[in-house]
mmCIF file of C-alpha atoms and ligand atoms in Angstrom:
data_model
loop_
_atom_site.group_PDB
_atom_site.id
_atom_site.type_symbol
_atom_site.label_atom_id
_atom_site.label_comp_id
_atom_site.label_asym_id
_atom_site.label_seq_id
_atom_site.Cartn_x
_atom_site.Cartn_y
_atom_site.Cartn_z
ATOM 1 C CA UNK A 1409 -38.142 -28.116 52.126
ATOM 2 C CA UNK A 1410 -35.510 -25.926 54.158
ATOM 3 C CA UNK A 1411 -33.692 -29.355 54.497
ATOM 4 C CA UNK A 1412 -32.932 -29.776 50.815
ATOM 5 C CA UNK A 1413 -31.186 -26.377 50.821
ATOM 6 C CA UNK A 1414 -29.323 -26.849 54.313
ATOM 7 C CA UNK A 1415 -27.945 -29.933 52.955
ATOM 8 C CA UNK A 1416 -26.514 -28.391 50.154
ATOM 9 C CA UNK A 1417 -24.898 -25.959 51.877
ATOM 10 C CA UNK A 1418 -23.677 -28.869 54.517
ATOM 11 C CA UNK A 1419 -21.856 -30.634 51.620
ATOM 12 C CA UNK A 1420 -20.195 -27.587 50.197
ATOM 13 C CA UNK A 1421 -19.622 -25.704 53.348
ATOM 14 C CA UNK A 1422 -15.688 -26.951 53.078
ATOM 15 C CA UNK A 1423 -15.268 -25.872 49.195
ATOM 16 C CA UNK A 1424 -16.881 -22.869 49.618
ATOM 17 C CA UNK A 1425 -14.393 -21.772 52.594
ATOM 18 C CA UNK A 1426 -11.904 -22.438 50.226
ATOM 19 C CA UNK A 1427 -13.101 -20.345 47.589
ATOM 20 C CA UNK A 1428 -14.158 -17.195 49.942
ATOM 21 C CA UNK A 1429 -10.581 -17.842 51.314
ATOM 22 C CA UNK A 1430 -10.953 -15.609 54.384
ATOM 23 C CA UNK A 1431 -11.530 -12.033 51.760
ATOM 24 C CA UNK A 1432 -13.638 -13.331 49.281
ATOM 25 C CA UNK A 1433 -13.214 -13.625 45.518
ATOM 26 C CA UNK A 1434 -11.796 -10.810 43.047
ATOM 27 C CA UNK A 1435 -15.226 -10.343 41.795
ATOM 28 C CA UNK A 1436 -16.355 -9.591 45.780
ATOM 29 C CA UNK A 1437 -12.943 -7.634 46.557
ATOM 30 C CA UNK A 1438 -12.959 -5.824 43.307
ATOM 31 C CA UNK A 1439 -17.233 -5.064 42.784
ATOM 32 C CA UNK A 1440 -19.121 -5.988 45.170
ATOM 33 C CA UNK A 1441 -17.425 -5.492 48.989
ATOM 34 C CA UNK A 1442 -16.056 -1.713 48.672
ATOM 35 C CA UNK A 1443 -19.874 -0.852 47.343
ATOM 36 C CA UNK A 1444 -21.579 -2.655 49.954
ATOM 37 C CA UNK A 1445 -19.000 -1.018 52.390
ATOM 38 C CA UNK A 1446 -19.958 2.913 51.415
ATOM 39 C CA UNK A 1447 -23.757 1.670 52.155
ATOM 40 C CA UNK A 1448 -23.165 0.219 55.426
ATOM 41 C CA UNK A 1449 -21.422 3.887 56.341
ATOM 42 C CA UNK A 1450 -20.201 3.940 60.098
ATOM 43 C CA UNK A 1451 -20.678 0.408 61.977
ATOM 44 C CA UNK A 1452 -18.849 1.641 64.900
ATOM 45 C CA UNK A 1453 -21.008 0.633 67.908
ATOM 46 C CA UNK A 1454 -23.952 -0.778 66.047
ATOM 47 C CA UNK A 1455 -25.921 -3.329 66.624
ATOM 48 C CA UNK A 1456 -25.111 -5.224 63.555
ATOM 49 C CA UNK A 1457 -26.900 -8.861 61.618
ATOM 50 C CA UNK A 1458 -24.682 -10.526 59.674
ATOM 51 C CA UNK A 1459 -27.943 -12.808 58.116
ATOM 52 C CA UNK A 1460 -26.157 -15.566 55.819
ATOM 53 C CA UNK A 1461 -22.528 -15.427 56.960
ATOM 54 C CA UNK A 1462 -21.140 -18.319 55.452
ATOM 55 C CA UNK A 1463 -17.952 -18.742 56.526
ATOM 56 C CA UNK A 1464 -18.160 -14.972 58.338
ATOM 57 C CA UNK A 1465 -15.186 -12.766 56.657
ATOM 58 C CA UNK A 1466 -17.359 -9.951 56.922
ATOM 59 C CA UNK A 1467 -18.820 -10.536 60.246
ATOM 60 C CA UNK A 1468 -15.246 -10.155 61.121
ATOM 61 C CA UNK A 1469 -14.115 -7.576 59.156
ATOM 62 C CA UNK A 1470 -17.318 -5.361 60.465
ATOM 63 C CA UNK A 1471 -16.795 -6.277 64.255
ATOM 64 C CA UNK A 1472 -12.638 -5.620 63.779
ATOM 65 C CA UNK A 1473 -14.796 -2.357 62.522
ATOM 66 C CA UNK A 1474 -16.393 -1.839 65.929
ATOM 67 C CA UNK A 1475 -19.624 -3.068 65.208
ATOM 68 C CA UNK A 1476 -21.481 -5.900 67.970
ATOM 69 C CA UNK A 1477 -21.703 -8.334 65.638
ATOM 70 C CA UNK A 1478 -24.304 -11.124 65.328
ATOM 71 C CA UNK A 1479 -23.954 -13.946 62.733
ATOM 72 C CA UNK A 1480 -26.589 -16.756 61.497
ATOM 73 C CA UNK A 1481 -26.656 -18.943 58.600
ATOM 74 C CA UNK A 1482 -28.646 -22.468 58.216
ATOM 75 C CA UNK A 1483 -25.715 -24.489 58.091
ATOM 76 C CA UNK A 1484 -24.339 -25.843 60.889
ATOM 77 C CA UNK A 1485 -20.617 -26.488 59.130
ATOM 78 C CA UNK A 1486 -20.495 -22.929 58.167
ATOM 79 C CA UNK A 1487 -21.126 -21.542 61.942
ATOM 80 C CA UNK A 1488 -18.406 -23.800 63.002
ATOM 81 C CA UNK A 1489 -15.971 -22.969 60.542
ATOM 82 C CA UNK A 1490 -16.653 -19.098 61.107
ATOM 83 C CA UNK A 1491 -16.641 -19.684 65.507
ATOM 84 C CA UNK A 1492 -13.177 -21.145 64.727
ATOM 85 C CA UNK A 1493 -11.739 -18.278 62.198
ATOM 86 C CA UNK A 1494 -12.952 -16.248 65.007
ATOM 87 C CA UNK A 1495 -11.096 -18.155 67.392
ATOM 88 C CA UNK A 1496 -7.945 -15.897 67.374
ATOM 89 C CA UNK A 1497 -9.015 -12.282 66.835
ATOM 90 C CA UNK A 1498 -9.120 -10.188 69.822
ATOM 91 C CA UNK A 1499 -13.579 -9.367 69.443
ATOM 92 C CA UNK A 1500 -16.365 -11.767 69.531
ATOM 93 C CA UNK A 1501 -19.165 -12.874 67.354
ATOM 94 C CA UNK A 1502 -22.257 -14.083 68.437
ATOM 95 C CA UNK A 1503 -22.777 -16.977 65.752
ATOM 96 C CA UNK A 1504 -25.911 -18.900 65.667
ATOM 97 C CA UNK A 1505 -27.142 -21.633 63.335
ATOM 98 C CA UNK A 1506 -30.463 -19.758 62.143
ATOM 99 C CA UNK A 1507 -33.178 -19.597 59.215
ATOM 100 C CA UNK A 1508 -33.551 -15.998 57.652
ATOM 101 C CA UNK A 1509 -36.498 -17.600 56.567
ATOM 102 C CA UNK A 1510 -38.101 -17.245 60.257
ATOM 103 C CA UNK A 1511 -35.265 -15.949 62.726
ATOM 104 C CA UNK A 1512 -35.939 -18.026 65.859
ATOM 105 C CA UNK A 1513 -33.255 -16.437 67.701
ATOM 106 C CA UNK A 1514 -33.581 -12.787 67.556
ATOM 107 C CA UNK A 1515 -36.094 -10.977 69.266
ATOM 108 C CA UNK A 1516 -38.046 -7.720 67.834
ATOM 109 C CA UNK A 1517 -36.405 -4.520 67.357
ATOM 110 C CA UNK A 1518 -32.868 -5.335 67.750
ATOM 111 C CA UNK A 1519 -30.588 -4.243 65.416
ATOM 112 C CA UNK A 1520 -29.697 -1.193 63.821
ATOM 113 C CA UNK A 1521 -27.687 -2.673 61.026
ATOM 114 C CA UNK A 1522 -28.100 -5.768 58.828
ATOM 115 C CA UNK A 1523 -26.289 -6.695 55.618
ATOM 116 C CA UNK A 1524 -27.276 -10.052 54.172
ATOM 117 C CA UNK A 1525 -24.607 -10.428 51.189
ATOM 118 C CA UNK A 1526 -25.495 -13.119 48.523
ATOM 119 C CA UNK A 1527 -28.139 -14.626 50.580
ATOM 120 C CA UNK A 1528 -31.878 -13.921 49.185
ATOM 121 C CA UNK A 1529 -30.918 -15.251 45.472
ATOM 122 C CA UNK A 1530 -30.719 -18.382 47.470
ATOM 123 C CA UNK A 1531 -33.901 -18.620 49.249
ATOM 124 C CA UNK A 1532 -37.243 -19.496 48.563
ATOM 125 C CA UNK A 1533 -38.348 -17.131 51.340
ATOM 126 C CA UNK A 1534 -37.372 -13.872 50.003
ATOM 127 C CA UNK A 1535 -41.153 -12.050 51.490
ATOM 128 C CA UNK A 1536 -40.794 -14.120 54.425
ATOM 129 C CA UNK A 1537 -36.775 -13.107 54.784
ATOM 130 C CA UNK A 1538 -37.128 -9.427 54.421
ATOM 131 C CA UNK A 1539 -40.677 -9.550 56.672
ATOM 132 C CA UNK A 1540 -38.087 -11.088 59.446
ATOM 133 C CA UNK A 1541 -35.412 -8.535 58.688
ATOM 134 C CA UNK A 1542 -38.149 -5.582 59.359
ATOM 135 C CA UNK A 1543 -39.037 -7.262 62.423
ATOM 136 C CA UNK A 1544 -35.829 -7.600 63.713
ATOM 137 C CA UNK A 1545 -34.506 -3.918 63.491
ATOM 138 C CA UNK A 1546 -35.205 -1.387 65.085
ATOM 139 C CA UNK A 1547 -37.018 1.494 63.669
ATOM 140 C CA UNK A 1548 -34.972 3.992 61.547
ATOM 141 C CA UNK A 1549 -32.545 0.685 61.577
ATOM 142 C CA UNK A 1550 -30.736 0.040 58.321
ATOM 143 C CA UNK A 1551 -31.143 -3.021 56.009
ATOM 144 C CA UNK A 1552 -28.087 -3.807 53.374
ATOM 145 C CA UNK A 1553 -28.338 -7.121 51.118
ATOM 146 C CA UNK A 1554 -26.735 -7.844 47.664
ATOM 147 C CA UNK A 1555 -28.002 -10.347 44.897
ATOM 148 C CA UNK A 1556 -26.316 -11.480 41.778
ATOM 149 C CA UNK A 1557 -27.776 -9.093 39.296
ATOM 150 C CA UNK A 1558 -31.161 -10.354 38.032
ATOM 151 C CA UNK A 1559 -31.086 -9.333 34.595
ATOM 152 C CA UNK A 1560 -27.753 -9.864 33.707
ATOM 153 C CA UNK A 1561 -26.653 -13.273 35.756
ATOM 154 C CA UNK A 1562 -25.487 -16.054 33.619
ATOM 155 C CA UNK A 1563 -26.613 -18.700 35.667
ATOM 156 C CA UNK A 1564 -29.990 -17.469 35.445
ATOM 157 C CA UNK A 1565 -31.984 -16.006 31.894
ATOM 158 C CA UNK A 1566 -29.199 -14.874 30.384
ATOM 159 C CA UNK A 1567 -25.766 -15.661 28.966
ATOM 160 C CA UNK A 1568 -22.534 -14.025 27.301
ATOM 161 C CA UNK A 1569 -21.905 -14.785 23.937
ATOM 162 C CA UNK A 1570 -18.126 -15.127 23.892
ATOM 163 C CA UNK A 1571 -14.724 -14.913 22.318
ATOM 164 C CA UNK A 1572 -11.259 -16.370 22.988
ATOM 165 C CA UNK A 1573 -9.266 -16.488 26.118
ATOM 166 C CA UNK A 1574 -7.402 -13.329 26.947
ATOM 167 C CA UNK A 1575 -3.975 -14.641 27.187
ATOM 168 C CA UNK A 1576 -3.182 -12.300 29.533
ATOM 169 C CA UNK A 1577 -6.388 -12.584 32.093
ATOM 170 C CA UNK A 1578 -7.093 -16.267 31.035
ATOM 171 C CA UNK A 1579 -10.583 -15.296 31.083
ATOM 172 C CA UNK A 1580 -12.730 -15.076 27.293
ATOM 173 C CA UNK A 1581 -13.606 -11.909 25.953
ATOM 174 C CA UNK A 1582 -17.644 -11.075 25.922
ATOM 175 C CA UNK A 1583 -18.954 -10.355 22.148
ATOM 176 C CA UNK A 1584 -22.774 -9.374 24.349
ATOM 177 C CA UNK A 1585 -25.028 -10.555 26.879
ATOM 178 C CA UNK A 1586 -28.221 -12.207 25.701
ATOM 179 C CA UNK A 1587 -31.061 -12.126 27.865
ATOM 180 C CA UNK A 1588 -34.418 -14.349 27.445
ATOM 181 C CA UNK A 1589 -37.405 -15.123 30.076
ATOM 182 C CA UNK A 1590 -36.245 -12.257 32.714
ATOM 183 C CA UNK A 1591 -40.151 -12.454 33.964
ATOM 184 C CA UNK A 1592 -40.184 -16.246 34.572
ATOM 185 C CA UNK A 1593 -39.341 -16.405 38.429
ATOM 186 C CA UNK A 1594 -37.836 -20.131 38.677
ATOM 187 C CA UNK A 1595 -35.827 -21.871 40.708
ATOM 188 C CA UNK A 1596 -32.530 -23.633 39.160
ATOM 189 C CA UNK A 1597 -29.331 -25.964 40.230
ATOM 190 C CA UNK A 1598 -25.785 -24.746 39.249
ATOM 191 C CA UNK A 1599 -22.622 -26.626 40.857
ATOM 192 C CA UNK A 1600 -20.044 -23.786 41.923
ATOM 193 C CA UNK A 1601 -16.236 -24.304 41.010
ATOM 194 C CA UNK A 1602 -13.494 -24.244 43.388
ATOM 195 C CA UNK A 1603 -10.051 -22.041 42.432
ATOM 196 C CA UNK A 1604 -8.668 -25.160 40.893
ATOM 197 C CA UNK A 1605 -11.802 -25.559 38.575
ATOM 198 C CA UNK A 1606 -13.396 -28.136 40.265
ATOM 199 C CA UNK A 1607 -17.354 -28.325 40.912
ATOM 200 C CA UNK A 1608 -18.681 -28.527 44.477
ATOM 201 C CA UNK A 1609 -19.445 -31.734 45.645
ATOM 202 C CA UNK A 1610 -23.183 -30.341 45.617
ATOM 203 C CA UNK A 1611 -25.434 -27.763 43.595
ATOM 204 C CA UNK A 1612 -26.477 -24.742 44.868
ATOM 205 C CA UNK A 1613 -30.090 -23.912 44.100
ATOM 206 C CA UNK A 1614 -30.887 -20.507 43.115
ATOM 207 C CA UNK A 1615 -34.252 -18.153 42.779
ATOM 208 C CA UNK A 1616 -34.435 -15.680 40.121
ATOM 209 C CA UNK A 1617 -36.671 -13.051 40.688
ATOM 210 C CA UNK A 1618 -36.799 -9.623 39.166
ATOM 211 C CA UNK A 1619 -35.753 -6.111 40.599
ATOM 212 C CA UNK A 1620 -39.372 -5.585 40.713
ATOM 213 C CA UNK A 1621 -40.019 -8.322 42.979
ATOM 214 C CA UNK A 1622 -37.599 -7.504 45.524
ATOM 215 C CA UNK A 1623 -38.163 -3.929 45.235
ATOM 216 C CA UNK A 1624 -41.725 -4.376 46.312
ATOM 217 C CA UNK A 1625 -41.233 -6.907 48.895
ATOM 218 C CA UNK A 1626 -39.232 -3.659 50.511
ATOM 219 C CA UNK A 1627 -41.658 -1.383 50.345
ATOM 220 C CA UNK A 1628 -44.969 -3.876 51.547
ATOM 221 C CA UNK A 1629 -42.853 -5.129 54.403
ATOM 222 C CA UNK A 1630 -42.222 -1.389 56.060
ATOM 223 C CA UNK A 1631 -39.252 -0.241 53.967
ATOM 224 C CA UNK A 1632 -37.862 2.752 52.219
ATOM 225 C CA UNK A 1633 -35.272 2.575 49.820
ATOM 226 C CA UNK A 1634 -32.472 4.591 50.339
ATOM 227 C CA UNK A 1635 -30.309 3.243 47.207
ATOM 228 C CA UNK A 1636 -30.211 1.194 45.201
ATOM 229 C CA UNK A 1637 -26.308 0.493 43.364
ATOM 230 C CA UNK A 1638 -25.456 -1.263 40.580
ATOM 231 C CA UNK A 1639 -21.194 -1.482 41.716
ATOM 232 C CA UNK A 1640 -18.483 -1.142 38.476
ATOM 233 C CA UNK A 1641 -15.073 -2.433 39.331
ATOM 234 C CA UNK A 1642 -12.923 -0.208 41.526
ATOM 235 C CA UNK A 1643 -9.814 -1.121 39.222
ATOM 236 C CA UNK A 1644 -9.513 -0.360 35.783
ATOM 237 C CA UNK A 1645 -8.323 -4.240 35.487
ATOM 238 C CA UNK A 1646 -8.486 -5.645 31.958
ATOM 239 C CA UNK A 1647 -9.787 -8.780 34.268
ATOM 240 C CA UNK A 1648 -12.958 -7.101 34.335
ATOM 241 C CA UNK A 1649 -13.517 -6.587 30.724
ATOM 242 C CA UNK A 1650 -16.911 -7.431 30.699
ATOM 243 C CA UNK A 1651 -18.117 -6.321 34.384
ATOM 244 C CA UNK A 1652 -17.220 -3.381 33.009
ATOM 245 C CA UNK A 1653 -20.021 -2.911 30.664
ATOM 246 C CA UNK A 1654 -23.150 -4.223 32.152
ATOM 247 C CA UNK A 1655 -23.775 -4.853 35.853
ATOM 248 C CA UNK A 1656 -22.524 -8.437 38.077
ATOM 249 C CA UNK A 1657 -24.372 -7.458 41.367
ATOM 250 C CA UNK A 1658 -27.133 -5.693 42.620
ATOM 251 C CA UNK A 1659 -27.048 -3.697 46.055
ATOM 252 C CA UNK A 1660 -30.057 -2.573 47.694
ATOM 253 C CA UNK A 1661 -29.903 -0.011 50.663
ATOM 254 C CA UNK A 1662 -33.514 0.447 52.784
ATOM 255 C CA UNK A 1663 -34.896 1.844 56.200
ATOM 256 C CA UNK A 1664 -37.287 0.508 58.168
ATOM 257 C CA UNK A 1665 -39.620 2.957 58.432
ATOM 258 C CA UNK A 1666 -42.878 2.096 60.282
HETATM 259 C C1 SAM B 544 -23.456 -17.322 48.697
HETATM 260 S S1 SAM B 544 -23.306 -17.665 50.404
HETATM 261 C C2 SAM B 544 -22.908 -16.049 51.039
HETATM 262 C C3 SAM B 544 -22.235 -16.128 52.371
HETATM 263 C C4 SAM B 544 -21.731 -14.782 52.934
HETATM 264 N N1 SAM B 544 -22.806 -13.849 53.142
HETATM 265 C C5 SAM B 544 -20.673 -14.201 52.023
HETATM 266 O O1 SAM B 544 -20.907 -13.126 51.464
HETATM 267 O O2 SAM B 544 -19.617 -14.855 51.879
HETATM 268 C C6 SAM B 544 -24.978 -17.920 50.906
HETATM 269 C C7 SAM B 544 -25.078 -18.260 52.382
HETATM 270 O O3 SAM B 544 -26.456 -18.253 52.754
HETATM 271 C C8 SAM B 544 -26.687 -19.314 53.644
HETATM 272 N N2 SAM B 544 -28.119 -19.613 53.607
HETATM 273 C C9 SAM B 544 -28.816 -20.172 52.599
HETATM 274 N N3 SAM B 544 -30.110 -20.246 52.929
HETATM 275 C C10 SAM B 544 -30.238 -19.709 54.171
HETATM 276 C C11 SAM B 544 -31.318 -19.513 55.055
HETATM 277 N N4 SAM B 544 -32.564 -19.867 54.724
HETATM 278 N N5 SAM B 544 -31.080 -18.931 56.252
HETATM 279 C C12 SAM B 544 -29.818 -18.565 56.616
HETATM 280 N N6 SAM B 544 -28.751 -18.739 55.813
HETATM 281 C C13 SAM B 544 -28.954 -19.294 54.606
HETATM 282 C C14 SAM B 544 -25.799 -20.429 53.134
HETATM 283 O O4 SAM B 544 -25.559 -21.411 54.112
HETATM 284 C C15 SAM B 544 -24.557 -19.646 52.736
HETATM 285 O O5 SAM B 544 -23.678 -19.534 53.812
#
């Protein structure tokens, strides 16, 4: 099973490192990083999971931050890739080709910090995943992970109805968001684009699930939820039109706490 969705990630792991270009997309840059940034707070010193790290920008940008930063994903390609970006900068990672489905590496209790960005929309585990995560920090330790927004992603049960291209943005204008079958929790295939508009050579398979779910699969695993953000653009960039009216990602902040 895991094998299907490590080859996947295999195949695209040299697209995707295009795409995340060593910063990420505008829609991470713009949305998504500075809000999962406040949540982390203070990482100097900390113990710190990156659990997913594709190609590892934030791995790095969190241990240039001070944090003692360890880094897994289930592709192979992808550790590579980030052990080499790593390669130059003057602190280490400790990168290891891992499951966050059942963390062989990591013992209990150790770490007081994980962020897993973009990660549990893409695994069939998510119980299993945040079960691991629990076990993994310590207690009082902090758990930070980000989703595509359940009831408002277009790959998943709902769509924009939409206008022309913006000249200026080269990106259509949204009329409104239709949403159908939020409660069906299915799996689906999407093929990502490069910056040129290209697909990946693979799809990507996806789980939706709604807040609900992973709101309770906190709170049986041993979690409290600290916050939970729904991120608006930091710029008021005519880009962002629509991101501006109803949510892209979902950030959920929670502490282990038994
Ligand atoms: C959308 S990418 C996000 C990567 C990175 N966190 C970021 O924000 O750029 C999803 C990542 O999760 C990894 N992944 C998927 N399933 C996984 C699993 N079961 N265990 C560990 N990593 C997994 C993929 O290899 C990929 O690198």
């Amino acid at each position: 099973m895991d094998e299907r969705f490590r080859e996947q990630w295999e195949s695209n792991a040299e697209v995707f490192t295009g795409l995340i270009d060593g910063e990420g997309t505008p829609h991470h840059r713009k949305i998504l990083n500075p809000c999962v940034d406040r949540l982390l707070g203070d990482v100097k010193g900390k113990k710190f999971l990156d659990a997913g790290c594709g190609e590892g920008y934030l791995a790095r940008f969190y241990a240039k931050k001070g944090a003692d930063v360890t880094a897994i994903d289930l592709s192979q390609r992808l550790i590579e890739t980030s052990e080499q970006l790593t390669e130059k900068e003057e602190f280490t990672i400790d990168y290891r080709v891992d499951n966050v489905c059942y963390i062989e590496s990591v013992p209990n209790s150790e770490f007081d910090i994980i962020l897993s960005n973009l990660v549990l929309l893409n695994v069939p585990c998510l119980d299993d995943a945040i079960k691991e995560f629990h076990r993994v920090l310590k207690l009082g330790g902090i758990l930070v992970f980000s989703i595509v927004h359940p009831a408002f992603n277009f790959y998943g049960p709902g769509s924009w109805e939409m206008g022309e291209k913006d000249p200026d943005t080269k990106r259509r204008t949204g009329f409104y968001f239709k949403v159908d079958r939020y409660f069906e929790e299915i799996e689906y295939e999407r093929y990502w684009k490069t910056k040129q508009g290209e697909n990946f050579p693979d799809p990507i398979s996806f789980f939706h699930r709604t807040l609900s779910t992973y709101l309770n699969s906190l709170s049986s695993a041993g979690f409290r939820l600290l916050e939970f953000a729904e991120p608006q653009p930091t710029e008021d960039d005519q880009f962002f039109e629509r991101e501006r009216r109803i949510p892209f990602f979902a950030v959920f902040k929670a502490m282990k706490i038994e």
